Amino acid sequence: MARWDYEAINYEAIKTEVVAEDQFLKKLIAMASFVEITSDLYEKNLATFYEGDEEIVGWLEKTWEPEEVQHGKALREYVRHAWPELDWDKAYRGFYEEYAPLCTLDEFQPTRAREMLARMVVETGTSTLYRAIQRYAEEIGEPILAQIAHNIHKDEVYHYEAFDQGFKKYNESEKLGRKEIVKVVYDRLKEIKDEDAAIAFKQIAPGEDYEDFRKEAKRFAHRYYPYKMATKMLMHPLGLHRHIENATAATMEKALHVLGI
Ligand SMILES: [Fe+2]
Ligand SMILES: [Fe+2]
């Protein structure tokens, strides 16, 4: 059972007048809705990758996928109310056509423990993004968006924890060392540089420059992104002692800035 239900949210209470002029926010939410709602494709690939592991595959099918798709549906409903000028279905069709062929098993890590780490990086990315959106929504006085972002954030943290369990399980046999862990995390972080977001942007803002959007995203991140939380989550698989973790956290935080996250 999901922890919340997107149909129980009162979209009629959205402060549309607050959001109407906020082009950046509307685009950000629409882009997120596309990627989330397409999680079923990713789930199939993950289930194939972890074939034979009933525990993981069962969780992916019964919990992870429905929750990710629900994120997409909540955000889609939000967009339909807050940005009625956007033809969501049409834009999504364009997105899907270009995005779906890119969701292949080739993108996966070479081993099961490594892929668990990669998934932890992705869930770190999503959980911190929704935390930032929640903070922003609270500041502009849009409680419905804050509520949705909070719900999604919590799910993403839970996903992160489940993949962390999976990592521990597989790393008992793979025994990746810290150097290898850092490499997987760093490489996956670089990839987050948003092929899927760029494809989504093209459909929701045709003719506009994606680089301009990225610049705005950087400004947004600078103010609202929880860098400390991201750093902690990314470093967690290293299993460092607290005092070492604190000493390296500042370097890691800088790395996130350099990567433009
Ligand atoms: Fe999600
Ligand atoms: Fe997630």
PDB file of C-alpha atoms and ligand atoms in Angstrom:
ATOM      1  CA  MET A   1       0.000   0.000   0.000  1.00  0.00           C
ATOM      2  CA  ALA A   2       1.277   3.441  -0.901  1.00  0.00           C
ATOM      3  CA  ARG A   3       1.748   5.910   1.940  1.00  0.00           C
ATOM      4  CA  TRP A   4      -0.437   8.482   0.210  1.00  0.00           C
ATOM      5  CA  ASP A   5      -2.919   8.723  -2.640  1.00  0.00           C
ATOM      6  CA  TYR A   6      -2.585  11.297  -5.412  1.00  0.00           C
ATOM      7  CA  GLU A   7      -6.358  11.275  -5.902  1.00  0.00           C
ATOM      8  CA  ALA A   8      -6.908  12.497  -2.351  1.00  0.00           C
ATOM      9  CA  ILE A   9      -5.083  15.772  -3.037  1.00  0.00           C
ATOM     10  CA  ASN A  10      -7.227  18.852  -3.424  1.00  0.00           C
ATOM     11  CA  TYR A  11      -5.941  20.256  -6.711  1.00  0.00           C
ATOM     12  CA  GLU A  12      -8.777  22.777  -6.731  1.00  0.00           C
ATOM     13  CA  ALA A  13      -7.037  24.522  -3.836  1.00  0.00           C
ATOM     14  CA  ILE A  14      -3.866  25.232  -5.854  1.00  0.00           C
ATOM     15  CA  LYS A  15      -3.049  28.924  -5.735  1.00  0.00           C
ATOM     16  CA  THR A  16      -2.985  29.175  -9.501  1.00  0.00           C
ATOM     17  CA  GLU A  17      -2.457  32.948  -9.349  1.00  0.00           C
ATOM     18  CA  VAL A  18       0.823  32.377  -7.508  1.00  0.00           C
ATOM     19  CA  VAL A  19       2.063  29.828 -10.042  1.00  0.00           C
ATOM     20  CA  ALA A  20       0.689  31.392 -13.247  1.00  0.00           C
ATOM     21  CA  GLU A  21       3.622  33.768 -13.799  1.00  0.00           C
ATOM     22  CA  ASP A  22       6.252  31.362 -12.528  1.00  0.00           C
ATOM     23  CA  GLN A  23       7.502  29.956 -15.817  1.00  0.00           C
ATOM     24  CA  PHE A  24      10.482  28.196 -14.266  1.00  0.00           C
ATOM     25  CA  LEU A  25       8.406  26.329 -11.707  1.00  0.00           C
ATOM     26  CA  LYS A  26       5.776  25.275 -14.220  1.00  0.00           C
ATOM     27  CA  LYS A  27       8.445  23.868 -16.544  1.00  0.00           C
ATOM     28  CA  LEU A  28      10.264  22.124 -13.729  1.00  0.00           C
ATOM     29  CA  ILE A  29       7.110  20.369 -12.525  1.00  0.00           C
ATOM     30  CA  ALA A  30       6.028  19.384 -16.033  1.00  0.00           C
ATOM     31  CA  MET A  31       9.466  17.926 -16.806  1.00  0.00           C
ATOM     32  CA  ALA A  32       9.460  15.970 -13.556  1.00  0.00           C
ATOM     33  CA  SER A  33       5.977  14.623 -14.294  1.00  0.00           C
ATOM     34  CA  PHE A  34       7.159  13.184 -17.643  1.00  0.00           C
ATOM     35  CA  VAL A  35      10.153  11.376 -16.215  1.00  0.00           C
ATOM     36  CA  GLU A  36       8.281  10.018 -13.186  1.00  0.00           C
ATOM     37  CA  ILE A  37       5.302   8.714 -15.086  1.00  0.00           C
ATOM     38  CA  THR A  38       7.588   6.790 -17.443  1.00  0.00           C
ATOM     39  CA  SER A  39       9.162   4.782 -14.609  1.00  0.00           C
ATOM     40  CA  ASP A  40       7.423   1.622 -15.811  1.00  0.00           C
ATOM     41  CA  LEU A  41       9.948   1.328 -18.638  1.00  0.00           C
ATOM     42  CA  TYR A  42      12.783   1.561 -16.198  1.00  0.00           C
ATOM     43  CA  GLU A  43      11.185  -0.934 -13.856  1.00  0.00           C
ATOM     44  CA  LYS A  44      11.055  -3.577 -16.594  1.00  0.00           C
ATOM     45  CA  ASN A  45      14.763  -3.154 -17.256  1.00  0.00           C
ATOM     46  CA  LEU A  46      15.623  -3.261 -13.566  1.00  0.00           C
ATOM     47  CA  ALA A  47      13.514  -6.386 -13.081  1.00  0.00           C
ATOM     48  CA  THR A  48      15.396  -8.043 -15.936  1.00  0.00           C
ATOM     49  CA  PHE A  49      18.717  -6.971 -14.481  1.00  0.00           C
ATOM     50  CA  TYR A  50      17.886  -8.461 -11.056  1.00  0.00           C
ATOM     51  CA  GLU A  51      16.116 -11.528 -12.420  1.00  0.00           C
ATOM     52  CA  GLY A  52      16.080 -14.397  -9.921  1.00  0.00           C
ATOM     53  CA  ASP A  53      16.132 -12.093  -6.898  1.00  0.00           C
ATOM     54  CA  GLU A  54      12.495 -12.429  -5.906  1.00  0.00           C
ATOM     55  CA  GLU A  55      12.798  -9.967  -3.054  1.00  0.00           C
ATOM     56  CA  ILE A  56      14.120  -7.130  -5.199  1.00  0.00           C
ATOM     57  CA  VAL A  57      11.994  -7.855  -8.261  1.00  0.00           C
ATOM     58  CA  GLY A  58       8.844  -8.149  -6.126  1.00  0.00           C
ATOM     59  CA  TRP A  59       9.573  -4.836  -4.458  1.00  0.00           C
ATOM     60  CA  LEU A  60      10.291  -3.141  -7.796  1.00  0.00           C
ATOM     61  CA  GLU A  61       7.016  -4.362  -9.269  1.00  0.00           C
ATOM     62  CA  LYS A  62       4.692  -3.972  -6.303  1.00  0.00           C
ATOM     63  CA  THR A  63       6.118  -0.918  -4.576  1.00  0.00           C
ATOM     64  CA  TRP A  64       8.733   1.045  -6.452  1.00  0.00           C
ATOM     65  CA  GLU A  65       7.042   1.308  -9.833  1.00  0.00           C
ATOM     66  CA  PRO A  66       3.529   2.182  -8.561  1.00  0.00           C
ATOM     67  CA  GLU A  67       5.023   4.818  -6.277  1.00  0.00           C
ATOM     68  CA  GLU A  68       7.125   6.414  -9.013  1.00  0.00           C
ATOM     69  CA  VAL A  69       4.180   6.393 -11.409  1.00  0.00           C
ATOM     70  CA  GLN A  70       2.015   7.971  -8.707  1.00  0.00           C
ATOM     71  CA  HIS A  71       4.585  10.777  -8.443  1.00  0.00           C
ATOM     72  CA  GLY A  72       4.095  11.361 -12.147  1.00  0.00           C
ATOM     73  CA  LYS A  73       0.317  11.352 -11.858  1.00  0.00           C
ATOM     74  CA  ALA A  74       0.256  13.814  -8.947  1.00  0.00           C
ATOM     75  CA  LEU A  75       2.563  16.171 -10.832  1.00  0.00           C
ATOM     76  CA  ARG A  76       0.536  15.758 -14.018  1.00  0.00           C
ATOM     77  CA  GLU A  77      -2.644  16.734 -12.172  1.00  0.00           C
ATOM     78  CA  TYR A  78      -0.784  19.667 -10.710  1.00  0.00           C
ATOM     79  CA  VAL A  79       0.308  20.830 -14.165  1.00  0.00           C
ATOM     80  CA  ARG A  80      -3.194  20.403 -15.579  1.00  0.00           C
ATOM     81  CA  HIS A  81      -4.561  22.754 -12.930  1.00  0.00           C
ATOM     82  CA  ALA A  82      -1.709  25.228 -12.655  1.00  0.00           C
ATOM     83  CA  TRP A  83      -0.721  25.385 -16.310  1.00  0.00           C
ATOM     84  CA  PRO A  84      -3.866  24.681 -18.350  1.00  0.00           C
ATOM     85  CA  GLU A  85      -2.319  26.230 -21.494  1.00  0.00           C
ATOM     86  CA  LEU A  86       0.087  23.320 -21.771  1.00  0.00           C
ATOM     87  CA  ASP A  87      -1.259  20.368 -23.725  1.00  0.00           C
ATOM     88  CA  TRP A  88       0.223  17.783 -21.351  1.00  0.00           C
ATOM     89  CA  ASP A  89      -0.825  14.717 -23.359  1.00  0.00           C
ATOM     90  CA  LYS A  90       0.565  16.019 -26.607  1.00  0.00           C
ATOM     91  CA  ALA A  91       3.848  17.136 -25.055  1.00  0.00           C
ATOM     92  CA  TYR A  92       4.167  13.823 -23.234  1.00  0.00           C
ATOM     93  CA  ARG A  93       3.655  11.850 -26.445  1.00  0.00           C
ATOM     94  CA  GLY A  94       6.549  13.752 -28.018  1.00  0.00           C
ATOM     95  CA  PHE A  95       8.687  13.109 -24.969  1.00  0.00           C
ATOM     96  CA  TYR A  96       7.882   9.402 -24.873  1.00  0.00           C
ATOM     97  CA  GLU A  97       8.724   8.880 -28.535  1.00  0.00           C
ATOM     98  CA  GLU A  98      12.221  10.206 -28.077  1.00  0.00           C
ATOM     99  CA  TYR A  99      12.857   8.991 -24.541  1.00  0.00           C
ATOM    100  CA  ALA A 100      11.576   5.405 -24.599  1.00  0.00           C
ATOM    101  CA  PRO A 101      14.188   4.031 -27.032  1.00  0.00           C
ATOM    102  CA  LEU A 102      16.918   5.392 -24.742  1.00  0.00           C
ATOM    103  CA  CYS A 103      15.745   3.321 -21.739  1.00  0.00           C
ATOM    104  CA  THR A 104      17.802   0.220 -22.405  1.00  0.00           C
ATOM    105  CA  LEU A 105      19.770  -2.253 -20.347  1.00  0.00           C
ATOM    106  CA  ASP A 106      22.973  -0.788 -21.836  1.00  0.00           C
ATOM    107  CA  GLU A 107      22.732   2.087 -19.407  1.00  0.00           C
ATOM    108  CA  PHE A 108      23.138  -0.232 -16.456  1.00  0.00           C
ATOM    109  CA  GLN A 109      26.272  -0.803 -14.405  1.00  0.00           C
ATOM    110  CA  PRO A 110      28.260  -3.980 -15.054  1.00  0.00           C
ATOM    111  CA  THR A 111      27.365  -5.617 -11.714  1.00  0.00           C
ATOM    112  CA  ARG A 112      24.409  -5.834  -9.351  1.00  0.00           C
ATOM    113  CA  ALA A 113      26.034  -4.053  -6.407  1.00  0.00           C
ATOM    114  CA  ARG A 114      27.185  -1.237  -8.691  1.00  0.00           C
ATOM    115  CA  GLU A 115      23.708  -0.788 -10.126  1.00  0.00           C
ATOM    116  CA  MET A 116      22.316  -0.556  -6.579  1.00  0.00           C
ATOM    117  CA  LEU A 117      24.778   2.280  -5.962  1.00  0.00           C
ATOM    118  CA  ALA A 118      23.713   3.976  -9.174  1.00  0.00           C
ATOM    119  CA  ARG A 119      20.080   3.734  -8.064  1.00  0.00           C
ATOM    120  CA  MET A 120      21.017   5.307  -4.732  1.00  0.00           C
ATOM    121  CA  VAL A 121      22.527   8.243  -6.615  1.00  0.00           C
ATOM    122  CA  VAL A 122      19.339   8.650  -8.646  1.00  0.00           C
ATOM    123  CA  GLU A 123      17.137   8.497  -5.534  1.00  0.00           C
ATOM    124  CA  THR A 124      19.422  11.013  -3.837  1.00  0.00           C
ATOM    125  CA  GLY A 125      18.850  13.274  -6.827  1.00  0.00           C
ATOM    126  CA  THR A 126      15.080  12.946  -6.706  1.00  0.00           C
ATOM    127  CA  SER A 127      14.649  13.125  -2.934  1.00  0.00           C
ATOM    128  CA  THR A 128      16.734  16.299  -2.713  1.00  0.00           C
ATOM    129  CA  LEU A 129      15.039  17.867  -5.744  1.00  0.00           C
ATOM    130  CA  TYR A 130      11.612  17.456  -4.144  1.00  0.00           C
ATOM    131  CA  ARG A 131      12.919  18.817  -0.862  1.00  0.00           C
ATOM    132  CA  ALA A 132      14.056  21.920  -2.774  1.00  0.00           C
ATOM    133  CA  ILE A 133      10.656  22.211  -4.463  1.00  0.00           C
ATOM    134  CA  GLN A 134       8.937  21.866  -1.099  1.00  0.00           C
ATOM    135  CA  ARG A 135      11.050  24.671   0.374  1.00  0.00           C
ATOM    136  CA  TYR A 136      10.323  26.874  -2.619  1.00  0.00           C
ATOM    137  CA  ALA A 137       6.581  26.135  -2.508  1.00  0.00           C
ATOM    138  CA  GLU A 138       6.471  27.033   1.171  1.00  0.00           C
ATOM    139  CA  GLU A 139       8.244  30.299   0.470  1.00  0.00           C
ATOM    140  CA  ILE A 140       5.907  31.380  -2.327  1.00  0.00           C
ATOM    141  CA  GLY A 141       2.871  30.252  -0.317  1.00  0.00           C
ATOM    142  CA  GLU A 142       1.664  27.294  -2.357  1.00  0.00           C
ATOM    143  CA  PRO A 143       0.717  24.640   0.213  1.00  0.00           C
ATOM    144  CA  ILE A 144      -0.645  22.084  -2.258  1.00  0.00           C
ATOM    145  CA  LEU A 145       2.645  21.905  -4.117  1.00  0.00           C
ATOM    146  CA  ALA A 146       4.496  21.798  -0.803  1.00  0.00           C
ATOM    147  CA  GLN A 147       2.354  18.861   0.255  1.00  0.00           C
ATOM    148  CA  ILE A 148       2.906  16.933  -2.983  1.00  0.00           C
ATOM    149  CA  ALA A 149       6.649  17.614  -2.921  1.00  0.00           C
ATOM    150  CA  HIS A 150       6.830  16.493   0.696  1.00  0.00           C
ATOM    151  CA  ASN A 151       5.003  13.235  -0.053  1.00  0.00           C
ATOM    152  CA  ILE A 152       7.250  12.489  -3.008  1.00  0.00           C
ATOM    153  CA  HIS A 153      10.388  13.411  -1.093  1.00  0.00           C
ATOM    154  CA  LYS A 154       9.538  10.884   1.596  1.00  0.00           C
ATOM    155  CA  ASP A 155       8.948   8.121  -0.944  1.00  0.00           C
ATOM    156  CA  GLU A 156      12.284   8.849  -2.613  1.00  0.00           C
ATOM    157  CA  VAL A 157      14.144   8.628   0.691  1.00  0.00           C
ATOM    158  CA  TYR A 158      12.475   5.308   1.297  1.00  0.00           C
ATOM    159  CA  HIS A 159      13.531   4.107  -2.174  1.00  0.00           C
ATOM    160  CA  TYR A 160      17.076   5.184  -1.416  1.00  0.00           C
ATOM    161  CA  GLU A 161      17.012   3.090   1.757  1.00  0.00           C
ATOM    162  CA  ALA A 162      15.677   0.050  -0.052  1.00  0.00           C
ATOM    163  CA  PHE A 163      18.425   0.284  -2.688  1.00  0.00           C
ATOM    164  CA  ASP A 164      20.935   0.724   0.116  1.00  0.00           C
ATOM    165  CA  GLN A 165      19.780  -2.618   1.557  1.00  0.00           C
ATOM    166  CA  GLY A 166      20.200  -4.138  -1.887  1.00  0.00           C
ATOM    167  CA  PHE A 167      23.686  -2.679  -2.191  1.00  0.00           C
ATOM    168  CA  LYS A 168      24.712  -4.167   1.142  1.00  0.00           C
ATOM    169  CA  LYS A 169      23.349  -7.537   0.142  1.00  0.00           C
ATOM    170  CA  TYR A 170      25.215  -7.682  -3.168  1.00  0.00           C
ATOM    171  CA  ASN A 171      28.351  -6.103  -1.870  1.00  0.00           C
ATOM    172  CA  GLU A 172      28.806  -8.992   0.539  1.00  0.00           C
ATOM    173  CA  SER A 173      29.975 -10.970  -2.459  1.00  0.00           C
ATOM    174  CA  GLU A 174      31.234  -8.201  -4.756  1.00  0.00           C
ATOM    175  CA  LYS A 175      33.211  -6.504  -1.988  1.00  0.00           C
ATOM    176  CA  LEU A 176      33.623  -3.157  -3.739  1.00  0.00           C
ATOM    177  CA  GLY A 177      36.198  -0.999  -2.036  1.00  0.00           C
ATOM    178  CA  ARG A 178      35.872   2.722  -1.358  1.00  0.00           C
ATOM    179  CA  LYS A 179      37.712   3.696  -4.532  1.00  0.00           C
ATOM    180  CA  GLU A 180      35.330   1.658  -6.644  1.00  0.00           C
ATOM    181  CA  ILE A 181      32.305   3.018  -4.784  1.00  0.00           C
ATOM    182  CA  VAL A 182      33.445   6.603  -5.311  1.00  0.00           C
ATOM    183  CA  LYS A 183      33.944   5.925  -9.010  1.00  0.00           C
ATOM    184  CA  VAL A 184      30.449   4.506  -9.515  1.00  0.00           C
ATOM    185  CA  VAL A 185      28.847   7.349  -7.535  1.00  0.00           C
ATOM    186  CA  TYR A 186      30.858  10.023  -9.327  1.00  0.00           C
ATOM    187  CA  ASP A 187      30.230   8.588 -12.798  1.00  0.00           C
ATOM    188  CA  ARG A 188      26.515   8.267 -12.138  1.00  0.00           C
ATOM    189  CA  LEU A 189      26.378  11.817 -10.806  1.00  0.00           C
ATOM    190  CA  LYS A 190      27.887  13.110 -14.027  1.00  0.00           C
ATOM    191  CA  GLU A 191      25.252  11.246 -16.026  1.00  0.00           C
ATOM    192  CA  ILE A 192      22.453  12.932 -14.089  1.00  0.00           C
ATOM    193  CA  LYS A 193      23.281  15.881 -16.310  1.00  0.00           C
ATOM    194  CA  ASP A 194      19.961  15.366 -17.722  1.00  0.00           C
ATOM    195  CA  GLU A 195      19.450  13.865 -21.112  1.00  0.00           C
ATOM    196  CA  ASP A 196      15.856  13.117 -20.072  1.00  0.00           C
ATOM    197  CA  ALA A 197      15.252  16.627 -18.769  1.00  0.00           C
ATOM    198  CA  ALA A 198      16.518  18.113 -22.027  1.00  0.00           C
ATOM    199  CA  ILE A 199      14.157  15.913 -24.042  1.00  0.00           C
ATOM    200  CA  ALA A 200      11.249  16.929 -21.798  1.00  0.00           C
ATOM    201  CA  PHE A 201      12.168  20.607 -22.071  1.00  0.00           C
ATOM    202  CA  LYS A 202      12.004  20.522 -25.865  1.00  0.00           C
ATOM    203  CA  GLN A 203       8.396  19.348 -25.701  1.00  0.00           C
ATOM    204  CA  ILE A 204       7.092  21.740 -23.086  1.00  0.00           C
ATOM    205  CA  ALA A 205       8.951  24.849 -24.221  1.00  0.00           C
ATOM    206  CA  PRO A 206       9.469  24.466 -27.968  1.00  0.00           C
ATOM    207  CA  GLY A 207      11.858  27.009 -29.430  1.00  0.00           C
ATOM    208  CA  GLU A 208      13.221  28.080 -26.057  1.00  0.00           C
ATOM    209  CA  ASP A 209      16.855  27.710 -25.082  1.00  0.00           C
ATOM    210  CA  TYR A 210      17.505  24.882 -22.654  1.00  0.00           C
ATOM    211  CA  GLU A 211      20.698  26.584 -21.488  1.00  0.00           C
ATOM    212  CA  ASP A 212      18.655  29.498 -20.168  1.00  0.00           C
ATOM    213  CA  PHE A 213      16.566  27.056 -18.189  1.00  0.00           C
ATOM    214  CA  ARG A 214      19.705  25.450 -16.798  1.00  0.00           C
ATOM    215  CA  LYS A 215      20.969  28.823 -15.642  1.00  0.00           C
ATOM    216  CA  GLU A 216      17.713  29.408 -13.808  1.00  0.00           C
ATOM    217  CA  ALA A 217      17.937  25.923 -12.335  1.00  0.00           C
ATOM    218  CA  LYS A 218      21.368  26.768 -10.957  1.00  0.00           C
ATOM    219  CA  ARG A 219      20.051  29.886  -9.282  1.00  0.00           C
ATOM    220  CA  PHE A 220      17.149  27.873  -7.886  1.00  0.00           C
ATOM    221  CA  ALA A 221      19.507  25.175  -6.566  1.00  0.00           C
ATOM    222  CA  HIS A 222      21.777  27.729  -4.980  1.00  0.00           C
ATOM    223  CA  ARG A 223      18.915  28.942  -2.807  1.00  0.00           C
ATOM    224  CA  TYR A 224      16.819  25.893  -2.152  1.00  0.00           C
ATOM    225  CA  TYR A 225      18.838  22.744  -2.799  1.00  0.00           C
ATOM    226  CA  PRO A 226      19.718  20.759   0.371  1.00  0.00           C
ATOM    227  CA  TYR A 227      23.415  20.244  -0.390  1.00  0.00           C
ATOM    228  CA  LYS A 228      24.174  18.841   3.039  1.00  0.00           C
ATOM    229  CA  MET A 229      21.508  16.191   2.742  1.00  0.00           C
ATOM    230  CA  ALA A 230      22.737  15.226  -0.743  1.00  0.00           C
ATOM    231  CA  THR A 231      26.318  14.993   0.467  1.00  0.00           C
ATOM    232  CA  LYS A 232      25.361  12.765   3.357  1.00  0.00           C
ATOM    233  CA  MET A 233      23.327  10.430   1.184  1.00  0.00           C
ATOM    234  CA  LEU A 234      26.033  10.145  -1.475  1.00  0.00           C
ATOM    235  CA  MET A 235      28.761   9.426   1.056  1.00  0.00           C
ATOM    236  CA  HIS A 236      26.780   6.948   3.098  1.00  0.00           C
ATOM    237  CA  PRO A 237      27.783   3.821   1.084  1.00  0.00           C
ATOM    238  CA  LEU A 238      31.421   4.513   1.894  1.00  0.00           C
ATOM    239  CA  GLY A 239      30.710   3.593   5.511  1.00  0.00           C
ATOM    240  CA  LEU A 240      33.093   6.222   6.869  1.00  0.00           C
ATOM    241  CA  HIS A 241      33.504   7.077  10.513  1.00  0.00           C
ATOM    242  CA  ARG A 242      31.739  10.257  11.438  1.00  0.00           C
ATOM    243  CA  HIS A 243      34.805  12.446  11.877  1.00  0.00           C
ATOM    244  CA  ILE A 244      36.196  11.420   8.484  1.00  0.00           C
ATOM    245  CA  GLU A 245      32.783  11.911   6.950  1.00  0.00           C
ATOM    246  CA  ASN A 246      32.627  15.446   8.316  1.00  0.00           C
ATOM    247  CA  ALA A 247      36.103  16.205   7.003  1.00  0.00           C
ATOM    248  CA  THR A 248      35.335  15.019   3.481  1.00  0.00           C
ATOM    249  CA  ALA A 249      31.804  16.407   3.323  1.00  0.00           C
ATOM    250  CA  ALA A 250      32.981  19.904   2.404  1.00  0.00           C
ATOM    251  CA  THR A 251      34.991  18.548  -0.543  1.00  0.00           C
ATOM    252  CA  MET A 252      32.033  16.511  -1.683  1.00  0.00           C
ATOM    253  CA  GLU A 253      29.754  19.523  -1.429  1.00  0.00           C
ATOM    254  CA  LYS A 254      32.141  21.474  -3.637  1.00  0.00           C
ATOM    255  CA  ALA A 255      32.179  18.607  -6.135  1.00  0.00           C
ATOM    256  CA  LEU A 256      28.386  18.850  -6.355  1.00  0.00           C
ATOM    257  CA  HIS A 257      28.648  22.555  -7.157  1.00  0.00           C
ATOM    258  CA  VAL A 258      31.342  21.915  -9.777  1.00  0.00           C
ATOM    259  CA  LEU A 259      29.135  19.292 -11.413  1.00  0.00           C
ATOM    260  CA  GLY A 260      26.422  21.918 -11.540  1.00  0.00           C
ATOM    261  CA  ILE A 261      24.030  20.011  -9.311  1.00  0.00           C
TER     262      ILE A 261
HETATM  263 FE    FE B   1       9.769   9.584  -7.997  1.00  0.00          FE
HETATM  264 FE    FE B   2      12.240   7.014  -6.277  1.00  0.00          FE
END
